[in-house]
Short mmCIF file of C-alpha atoms and ligand atoms in Angstrom, two decimals:
data_model
loop_
_atom_site.label_atom_id
_atom_site.label_comp_id
_atom_site.label_asym_id
_atom_site.label_seq_id
_atom_site.Cartn_x
_atom_site.Cartn_y
_atom_site.Cartn_z
CA MET A 70 2.33 -4.31 30.32
CA PRO A 71 -1.47 -3.83 30.20
CA ALA A 72 -3.23 -4.94 27.01
CA GLY A 73 -5.05 -2.27 25.04
CA ARG A 74 -6.43 -1.23 21.70
CA ALA A 75 -4.19 -0.19 18.80
CA VAL A 76 -4.90 3.37 17.71
CA VAL A 77 -3.52 5.18 14.64
CA THR A 78 -1.91 8.44 15.81
CA GLY A 79 0.04 9.65 12.77
CA ILE A 80 0.37 9.22 9.00
CA GLY A 81 3.07 10.27 6.56
CA SER A 82 4.01 9.67 2.95
CA CYS A 83 6.80 10.07 0.44
CA LEU A 84 6.64 10.02 -3.35
CA PRO A 85 9.80 10.26 -5.47
CA PRO A 86 9.81 13.47 -7.54
CA ASP A 87 10.08 11.92 -11.04
CA VAL A 88 6.73 11.40 -12.79
CA VAL A 89 6.02 9.20 -15.82
CA THR A 90 2.76 9.93 -17.65
CA ASN A 91 0.78 7.58 -19.87
CA ASP A 92 1.86 9.72 -22.82
CA ASP A 93 5.52 9.22 -21.83
CA LEU A 94 4.93 5.44 -21.85
CA SER A 95 3.09 5.52 -25.16
CA ARG A 96 6.25 6.94 -26.78
CA VAL A 97 8.20 3.76 -25.92
CA LEU A 98 5.45 1.10 -25.71
CA ASP A 99 2.58 0.05 -27.94
CA THR A 100 -0.02 1.69 -25.67
CA SER A 101 -1.94 4.94 -25.28
CA HIS A 102 -3.20 7.26 -22.55
CA ASP A 103 -6.78 6.38 -23.50
CA TRP A 104 -6.19 2.62 -23.13
CA VAL A 105 -4.44 2.89 -19.78
CA PHE A 106 -6.76 5.50 -18.29
CA SER A 107 -10.00 3.88 -19.41
CA ARG A 108 -8.92 0.37 -18.32
CA THR A 109 -7.29 1.30 -15.00
CA GLY A 110 -7.90 4.94 -13.97
CA ILE A 111 -4.13 5.55 -13.97
CA ALA A 112 -2.81 8.74 -15.60
CA ARG A 113 0.71 8.99 -14.17
CA ARG A 114 3.00 7.36 -11.62
CA HIS A 115 6.04 8.41 -9.59
CA VAL A 116 9.29 6.47 -10.07
CA VAL A 117 12.63 6.45 -8.28
CA GLY A 118 15.83 7.45 -10.05
CA PRO A 119 18.92 5.22 -10.12
CA GLY A 120 20.31 4.62 -6.62
CA THR A 121 17.12 5.43 -4.72
CA SER A 122 15.70 2.42 -2.91
CA THR A 123 12.56 1.24 -1.15
CA GLY A 124 14.40 1.87 2.13
CA ASP A 125 15.04 5.50 1.15
CA LEU A 126 11.33 6.08 0.48
CA GLY A 127 10.33 4.12 3.59
CA THR A 128 12.71 6.09 5.81
CA ALA A 129 11.26 9.40 4.61
CA ALA A 130 7.67 8.18 5.00
CA GLY A 131 8.47 6.80 8.45
CA ALA A 132 9.94 10.15 9.52
CA ALA A 133 6.85 11.90 8.21
CA ALA A 134 4.52 9.56 10.17
CA LEU A 135 6.53 10.15 13.36
CA GLU A 136 6.25 13.89 12.75
CA SER A 137 2.50 13.55 12.26
CA ALA A 138 2.22 11.62 15.55
CA GLY A 139 4.53 14.04 17.37
CA ARG A 140 6.92 11.22 18.30
CA ARG A 141 10.66 10.66 17.96
CA GLY A 142 10.47 6.87 17.82
CA CYS A 143 8.47 3.68 18.39
CA ASP A 144 8.98 0.33 20.13
CA LEU A 145 8.86 -1.68 16.89
CA VAL A 146 9.43 -0.97 13.18
CA LEU A 147 7.55 -3.08 10.65
CA LEU A 148 8.09 -2.67 6.89
CA VAL A 149 5.61 -4.19 4.45
CA THR A 150 7.15 -4.53 1.01
CA THR A 151 7.69 -6.83 -1.96
CA THR A 152 10.72 -4.87 -3.15
CA PRO A 153 13.20 -4.83 -0.24
CA ASP A 154 16.59 -3.15 -0.70
CA GLN A 155 18.22 -6.60 -0.99
CA PRO A 156 17.22 -10.27 -0.41
CA CYS A 157 19.25 -10.35 2.83
CA PRO A 158 19.10 -8.73 5.34
CA ALA A 159 15.65 -7.23 5.84
CA THR A 160 15.27 -3.51 5.11
CA ALA A 161 13.36 -2.54 8.28
CA PRO A 162 16.39 -2.60 10.62
CA GLN A 163 18.21 -0.15 8.30
CA ILE A 164 15.18 2.14 8.29
CA ALA A 165 15.00 1.93 12.09
CA ALA A 166 18.69 2.85 12.37
CA ARG A 167 18.36 5.73 9.92
CA LEU A 168 15.46 7.08 11.98
CA GLY A 169 17.53 6.93 15.18
CA MET A 170 15.87 3.78 16.53
CA THR A 171 18.86 1.42 16.69
CA GLY A 172 18.03 -1.29 19.22
CA VAL A 173 14.30 -1.64 18.59
CA PRO A 174 13.01 -4.83 16.90
CA ALA A 175 12.50 -4.33 13.18
CA PHE A 176 11.44 -6.75 10.45
CA ASP A 177 9.99 -6.98 6.94
CA LEU A 178 6.68 -8.61 6.12
CA SER A 179 5.81 -9.70 2.58
CA ALA A 180 2.19 -10.04 1.50
CA VAL A 181 2.52 -8.20 -1.84
CA CYS A 182 -0.50 -5.91 -2.42
CA SER A 183 -2.17 -7.05 0.84
CA GLY A 184 0.94 -6.02 2.78
CA PHE A 185 -0.58 -3.04 4.55
CA VAL A 186 -3.68 -4.82 5.86
CA TYR A 187 -1.46 -7.73 6.98
CA GLY A 188 0.85 -5.23 8.68
CA LEU A 189 -2.03 -3.43 10.41
CA ASP A 190 -3.33 -6.70 11.83
CA VAL A 191 0.12 -7.79 13.02
CA ALA A 192 0.91 -4.37 14.53
CA SER A 193 -2.49 -4.20 16.24
CA ALA A 194 -2.01 -7.69 17.68
CA MET A 195 1.47 -6.72 18.96
CA ILE A 196 -0.03 -3.75 20.78
CA GLY A 197 -3.19 -5.59 21.82
CA SER A 198 -1.12 -8.36 23.42
CA GLY A 199 0.54 -5.80 25.67
CA ARG A 200 4.05 -6.54 24.32
CA TYR A 201 4.58 -3.17 22.61
CA ASP A 202 3.26 0.34 23.23
CA SER A 203 3.89 1.75 19.75
CA VAL A 204 4.62 0.49 16.24
CA LEU A 205 5.86 2.34 13.15
CA LEU A 206 4.23 0.51 10.21
CA ILE A 207 5.65 1.46 6.81
CA GLY A 208 4.46 0.38 3.35
CA ALA A 209 7.14 1.10 0.74
CA GLU A 210 7.69 -0.16 -2.80
CA THR A 211 9.83 0.42 -5.88
CA TYR A 212 8.07 -1.75 -8.47
CA SER A 213 9.94 0.13 -11.19
CA THR A 214 12.91 -2.08 -10.20
CA ILE A 215 11.05 -5.37 -10.91
CA ILE A 216 8.94 -4.36 -13.92
CA ASP A 217 10.00 -5.24 -17.46
CA PRO A 218 9.97 -1.80 -19.11
CA THR A 219 9.19 -3.43 -22.47
CA ASP A 220 6.09 -5.32 -21.22
CA ARG A 221 3.00 -3.19 -21.79
CA ASN A 222 0.89 -5.62 -19.72
CA THR A 223 2.64 -4.58 -16.50
CA ALA A 224 4.76 -1.47 -17.21
CA VAL A 225 1.72 0.81 -17.36
CA LEU A 226 0.28 -0.34 -14.03
CA PHE A 227 2.81 0.26 -11.29
CA GLY A 228 4.49 3.18 -9.54
CA ASP A 229 6.87 3.75 -6.62
CA GLY A 230 6.09 5.32 -3.26
CA ALA A 231 5.83 4.89 0.49
CA ALA A 232 3.50 5.77 3.33
CA ALA A 233 3.51 4.96 7.02
CA VAL A 234 1.35 5.07 10.12
CA VAL A 235 2.17 5.20 13.81
CA LEU A 236 0.05 2.94 16.02
CA GLU A 237 -0.06 3.44 19.77
CA ARG A 238 -1.77 1.79 22.70
CA GLY A 239 -5.14 3.41 23.37
CA THR A 240 -8.51 2.49 24.74
CA ALA A 241 -11.68 1.29 23.05
CA GLY A 242 -13.56 4.21 21.50
CA ASP A 243 -10.48 6.37 20.86
CA PRO A 244 -10.43 8.00 17.39
CA GLY A 245 -8.04 5.97 15.26
CA GLU A 246 -8.97 2.66 16.89
CA VAL A 247 -8.32 -0.43 14.78
CA LEU A 248 -11.54 -2.35 15.39
CA HIS A 249 -11.22 -5.60 13.51
CA ALA A 250 -9.18 -7.34 10.81
CA GLU A 251 -9.49 -10.55 8.82
CA LEU A 252 -6.76 -12.01 6.61
CA GLY A 253 -6.57 -14.92 4.18
CA SER A 254 -4.36 -16.67 1.62
CA ASP A 255 -4.40 -19.26 -1.17
CA GLY A 256 -0.87 -20.36 -2.05
CA GLY A 257 -2.32 -22.88 -4.50
CA ARG A 258 -2.67 -20.02 -7.03
CA SER A 259 0.65 -18.29 -6.36
CA GLU A 260 1.53 -18.45 -10.07
CA LEU A 261 -1.04 -15.75 -10.87
CA ILE A 262 1.25 -13.00 -9.51
CA THR A 263 4.95 -13.75 -9.35
CA VAL A 264 8.58 -12.77 -9.88
CA PRO A 265 9.77 -16.31 -10.67
CA GLY A 266 13.56 -15.84 -10.50
CA GLY A 267 16.03 -14.80 -7.86
CA GLY A 268 14.80 -16.94 -4.96
CA SER A 269 15.89 -20.40 -3.80
CA ARG A 270 13.83 -22.21 -6.48
CA ALA A 271 15.53 -20.37 -9.36
CA PRO A 272 18.55 -18.57 -7.91
CA HIS A 273 20.48 -15.82 -9.66
CA PRO A 274 21.93 -15.70 -12.23
CA VAL A 275 18.56 -16.54 -13.77
CA VAL A 276 18.58 -18.55 -16.98
CA ASP A 277 15.45 -16.99 -18.35
CA GLU A 278 15.73 -13.17 -18.46
CA ALA A 279 11.95 -12.71 -18.14
CA SER A 280 11.97 -14.48 -14.76
CA ARG A 281 13.65 -11.42 -13.21
CA TYR A 282 10.45 -9.51 -13.75
CA PHE A 283 7.00 -9.21 -12.22
CA GLN A 284 4.41 -11.30 -14.06
CA MET A 285 0.65 -11.32 -13.59
CA VAL A 286 -2.31 -13.12 -15.17
CA GLY A 287 -4.27 -9.86 -15.23
CA LYS A 288 -7.73 -11.09 -16.24
CA GLU A 289 -7.94 -13.86 -13.66
CA VAL A 290 -6.48 -11.63 -10.94
CA TYR A 291 -9.11 -9.01 -11.80
CA THR A 292 -12.00 -11.45 -11.34
CA ARG A 293 -10.62 -12.92 -8.14
CA ALA A 294 -9.82 -9.46 -6.73
CA VAL A 295 -13.42 -8.31 -7.19
CA GLU A 296 -14.90 -11.48 -5.65
CA THR A 297 -12.45 -11.77 -2.77
CA MET A 298 -12.32 -8.11 -1.76
CA THR A 299 -16.13 -7.98 -1.77
CA ARG A 300 -16.41 -11.06 0.44
CA SER A 301 -13.60 -10.02 2.80
CA ALA A 302 -14.80 -6.40 3.22
CA ARG A 303 -18.37 -7.54 3.81
CA GLY A 304 -17.20 -9.99 6.49
CA VAL A 305 -15.28 -7.31 8.41
CA ALA A 306 -18.12 -4.77 8.16
CA GLU A 307 -20.53 -7.39 9.52
CA ALA A 308 -18.12 -8.30 12.33
CA VAL A 309 -18.09 -4.69 13.59
CA GLY A 310 -21.80 -4.12 12.87
CA TRP A 311 -21.37 -1.42 10.22
CA PRO A 312 -24.13 -1.19 7.58
CA LEU A 313 -22.17 -0.90 4.32
CA GLU A 314 -24.11 2.11 3.09
CA GLN A 315 -22.90 3.97 6.20
CA ILE A 316 -19.16 3.49 5.57
CA ASP A 317 -17.56 6.96 5.38
CA ALA A 318 -14.52 5.88 3.35
CA PHE A 319 -13.91 2.67 1.44
CA VAL A 320 -10.21 2.32 0.71
CA GLY A 321 -9.48 -0.74 -1.41
CA HIS A 322 -6.05 -1.72 -2.70
CA GLN A 323 -5.37 0.69 -5.53
CA ALA A 324 -4.84 -1.67 -8.48
CA ASN A 325 -7.57 -0.62 -10.87
CA ALA A 326 -10.38 1.96 -10.62
CA ARG A 327 -12.75 -0.50 -12.31
CA ILE A 328 -12.07 -3.06 -9.55
CA LEU A 329 -12.75 -0.44 -6.85
CA ARG A 330 -16.02 0.58 -8.51
CA ALA A 331 -17.11 -3.04 -9.00
CA VAL A 332 -16.42 -3.92 -5.35
CA GLY A 333 -18.11 -0.71 -4.15
CA ARG A 334 -21.17 -1.49 -6.27
CA ARG A 335 -21.45 -5.04 -4.94
CA LEU A 336 -21.10 -3.83 -1.35
CA GLY A 337 -23.52 -0.92 -1.79
CA VAL A 338 -20.96 1.73 -0.77
CA PRO A 339 -21.91 5.10 -2.30
CA THR A 340 -19.50 6.01 -5.15
CA GLU A 341 -18.38 9.28 -3.53
CA ARG A 342 -17.15 7.32 -0.49
CA ILE A 343 -14.76 5.19 -2.58
CA VAL A 344 -11.24 6.58 -2.28
CA CYS A 345 -9.39 6.33 -5.61
CA HIS A 346 -5.87 7.77 -5.78
CA LEU A 347 -4.86 5.78 -8.86
CA ALA A 348 -4.72 8.63 -11.37
CA GLU A 349 -1.70 10.17 -9.62
CA VAL A 350 0.32 7.17 -8.44
CA GLY A 351 -0.80 3.95 -10.14
CA ASN A 352 -0.54 0.66 -8.28
CA THR A 353 2.04 0.97 -5.48
CA ALA A 354 1.39 -2.52 -4.00
CA ALA A 355 1.91 -2.55 -0.21
CA ALA A 356 2.15 1.26 -0.15
CA SER A 357 -1.13 1.80 -1.98
CA ILE A 358 -3.61 1.82 0.93
CA PRO A 359 -1.60 4.08 3.27
CA LEU A 360 -0.78 6.40 0.34
CA ALA A 361 -4.50 6.61 -0.47
CA LEU A 362 -5.32 7.26 3.20
CA ALA A 363 -2.69 10.03 3.46
CA TRP A 364 -3.95 11.59 0.23
CA ALA A 365 -7.63 11.45 1.30
CA ALA A 366 -6.80 12.92 4.72
CA GLY A 367 -4.83 15.71 3.02
CA GLN A 368 -7.90 16.48 0.88
CA ASP A 369 -10.11 16.71 4.01
CA ARG A 370 -12.02 13.64 2.84
CA LEU A 371 -11.47 11.93 6.21
CA ALA A 372 -12.69 13.35 9.53
CA ALA A 373 -12.06 12.18 13.07
CA GLY A 374 -14.33 9.25 13.94
CA ASP A 375 -15.11 8.32 10.32
CA ARG A 376 -15.84 4.67 9.63
CA VAL A 377 -13.01 3.53 7.34
CA LEU A 378 -13.05 0.12 5.66
CA LEU A 379 -9.82 -1.13 4.07
CA THR A 380 -9.59 -4.16 1.81
CA ALA A 381 -6.83 -5.66 -0.31
CA PHE A 382 -6.02 -8.55 -2.61
CA GLY A 383 -2.68 -9.48 -4.10
CA GLY A 384 0.11 -11.93 -4.75
CA GLY A 385 0.40 -15.02 -2.62
CA LEU A 386 -2.50 -15.07 -3.16
CA THR A 387 -3.26 -12.98 -0.10
CA TRP A 388 -6.16 -10.81 0.98
CA GLY A 389 -7.55 -9.05 4.00
CA SER A 390 -9.74 -6.26 5.34
CA VAL A 391 -9.57 -3.90 8.31
CA ALA A 392 -12.18 -1.68 9.97
CA LEU A 393 -10.91 1.40 11.79
CA ARG A 394 -12.15 4.76 13.04
CA TRP A 395 -10.25 7.65 11.47
CA PRO A 396 -8.06 9.46 14.02
CA GLY A 397 -8.25 13.05 12.78
CA VAL A 398 -4.49 13.39 12.33
CA THR A 399 -2.68 15.81 10.02
CA PRO A 400 -0.78 13.89 7.32
CA VAL A 401 2.81 14.89 6.64
CA ARG A 402 4.54 14.52 3.27
CA ALA A 403 8.30 14.12 3.14
CA GLU A 404 10.68 14.36 0.23
CA VAL A 405 13.06 11.47 -0.29
CA GLY A 406 16.45 12.19 1.27
CA LEU A 407 19.92 11.19 0.15
CA PRO A 408 20.25 7.44 -0.60
CA GLY A 409 21.17 5.59 2.58
CA ALA A 410 21.45 8.74 4.69
CA PRO A 411 20.11 9.01 8.25
CA VAL A 412 16.98 11.14 8.66
CA ALA A 413 16.88 13.31 11.76
CA VAL A 414 13.62 13.19 13.67
CA GLY A 415 14.82 15.91 16.02
CA GLU A 416 11.90 17.23 18.07
CA GLY A 417 9.63 15.14 15.94
CA ARG A 418 10.57 16.84 12.66
CA PRO A 419 11.75 14.92 9.59
CA ALA A 420 13.97 16.42 6.94
CA ARG A 421 12.11 18.86 4.68
CA PRO A 422 8.51 18.03 5.69
CA VAL A 423 5.62 19.33 3.63
CA VAL A 424 2.28 19.28 5.43
CA GLY A 425 -0.71 18.19 3.36
O1 LIG B 58 -1.78 -5.52 -7.60
C1 LIG B 58 -2.24 -6.86 -7.48
C2 LIG B 58 -3.63 -6.91 -7.93
N1 LIG B 58 -3.64 -6.58 -9.36
C3 LIG B 58 -4.78 -6.41 -9.95
O2 LIG B 58 -5.80 -6.50 -9.30
C4 LIG B 58 -4.80 -6.19 -11.44
C5 LIG B 58 -5.95 -6.93 -12.03
N2 LIG B 58 -6.04 -6.86 -13.49
C6 LIG B 58 -6.33 -5.73 -14.15
O3 LIG B 58 -6.43 -4.65 -13.56
C7 LIG B 58 -6.59 -5.81 -15.63
O4 LIG B 58 -6.74 -7.17 -16.00
C8 LIG B 58 -5.49 -5.16 -16.53
C9 LIG B 58 -5.52 -3.65 -16.36
C10 LIG B 58 -4.11 -5.71 -16.11
C11 LIG B 58 -5.73 -5.47 -17.98
O5 LIG B 58 -7.02 -5.00 -18.36
P1 LIG B 58 -8.04 -5.95 -19.16
O6 LIG B 58 -9.24 -5.17 -19.44
O7 LIG B 58 -8.18 -7.20 -18.35
O8 LIG B 58 -7.26 -6.18 -20.51
P2 LIG B 58 -6.73 -7.55 -21.14
O9 LIG B 58 -5.58 -8.07 -20.37
O10 LIG B 58 -7.88 -8.48 -21.36
O11 LIG B 58 -6.26 -7.06 -22.54
C12 LIG B 58 -7.20 -6.57 -23.51
C13 LIG B 58 -6.44 -6.18 -24.76
C14 LIG B 58 -5.49 -7.26 -25.24
O12 LIG B 58 -5.48 -7.23 -26.63
P3 LIG B 58 -6.32 -8.31 -27.48
O13 LIG B 58 -5.80 -9.65 -27.05
O14 LIG B 58 -7.76 -8.08 -27.07
O15 LIG B 58 -6.02 -7.94 -28.90
C15 LIG B 58 -4.14 -6.82 -24.72
O16 LIG B 58 -3.07 -7.27 -25.51
O17 LIG B 58 -5.62 -5.03 -24.45
C16 LIG B 58 -4.27 -5.32 -24.82
N3 LIG B 58 -3.39 -4.62 -23.88
C17 LIG B 58 -3.01 -3.35 -24.08
N4 LIG B 58 -3.28 -2.47 -25.07
C18 LIG B 58 -2.75 -1.23 -24.96
C19 LIG B 58 -2.85 -5.08 -22.73
N5 LIG B 58 -2.10 -4.12 -22.18
C20 LIG B 58 -2.18 -3.04 -22.99
C21 LIG B 58 -1.65 -1.74 -22.94
N6 LIG B 58 -1.95 -0.88 -23.94
N7 LIG B 58 -0.84 -1.32 -21.93
#
């Protein structure tokens, strides 16, 4: 197979229909809309109902991305998530089967909130090496299943959702080209963001109930996120020769609007070029960057050829940035289907697509 450049050719998303507002949370927690909105930029978040899984959202988003790309399948399915349907097996093969792609390689990748930039780099390398012609890359999360609903420090921050892109082999200069990526990690500070129980170090049934839940040292993560995302994004922009004031869209991991503004200020990216989707969806971890991209494209804030700079920081610790040219695709939104059910991508159409 000839080597080539990875090019984004489709994007799709899926948000579960149920919405929880800050006011809803303030009725059950010692918090308020004003506190949450002023500290984070979050006003509401979507959450799954009982029985709906990350795989259900990821399948719908994957179908929507295939529809957007005008394809019925891909050579490889890669799911980035921290909230798989179960510890074993991986969720990606089930998504592949539900989308009619039984037989193709499929695996999960875990890099918490940096999952999508990690996935983009891996998918681009797979295509660039000449091994695969097309990859369906899905970011999907259901943090509502790992959040302690009584912990105001975390319960106000996260939401559920999924978004996906199709990457295909193209040539240098094509709209949608993934130009450069840089990734990093520091496992020495893994305790800053963790779900301590349920793995091999503290298997179920967990002794300490709190260890079932997501825990974060918010203040320290905030400081490190600002420093690391600034350094990482600057490095990638320099590597591709983009002056930062000429970035068309800066799409940072959507954890906190104050973090996005602080990073944008340090980089010198004009405020109106910072994409912030937090008010509607909160922090959706590995799904946050593709959800923000799909939303911005649906608002006509992204045009073909735009210089797009992605950057993320999250548990692991992990971080990374990617520079790409926007492909000028039409995003497709899908509604979540029946739990576990196959999703037909007949003639490139997912179940109940909504364009926009
Ligand atoms: O997704 C991975 C990456 N994640 C991030 O990047 C998140 C990074 N961290 C953050 O975004 C922020 O640190 C938070 C939004 C999590 C917290 O904001 P903060 O400005 O750092 O607040 P804080 O943790 O310093 O808390 C300030 C006060 C505390 O009260 P005292 O000790 O000053 O009396 C908290 O107990 O706010 C209190 N507080 C709340 N009050 C109302 C904490 N959570 C809440 C809440 N409602 N939900």
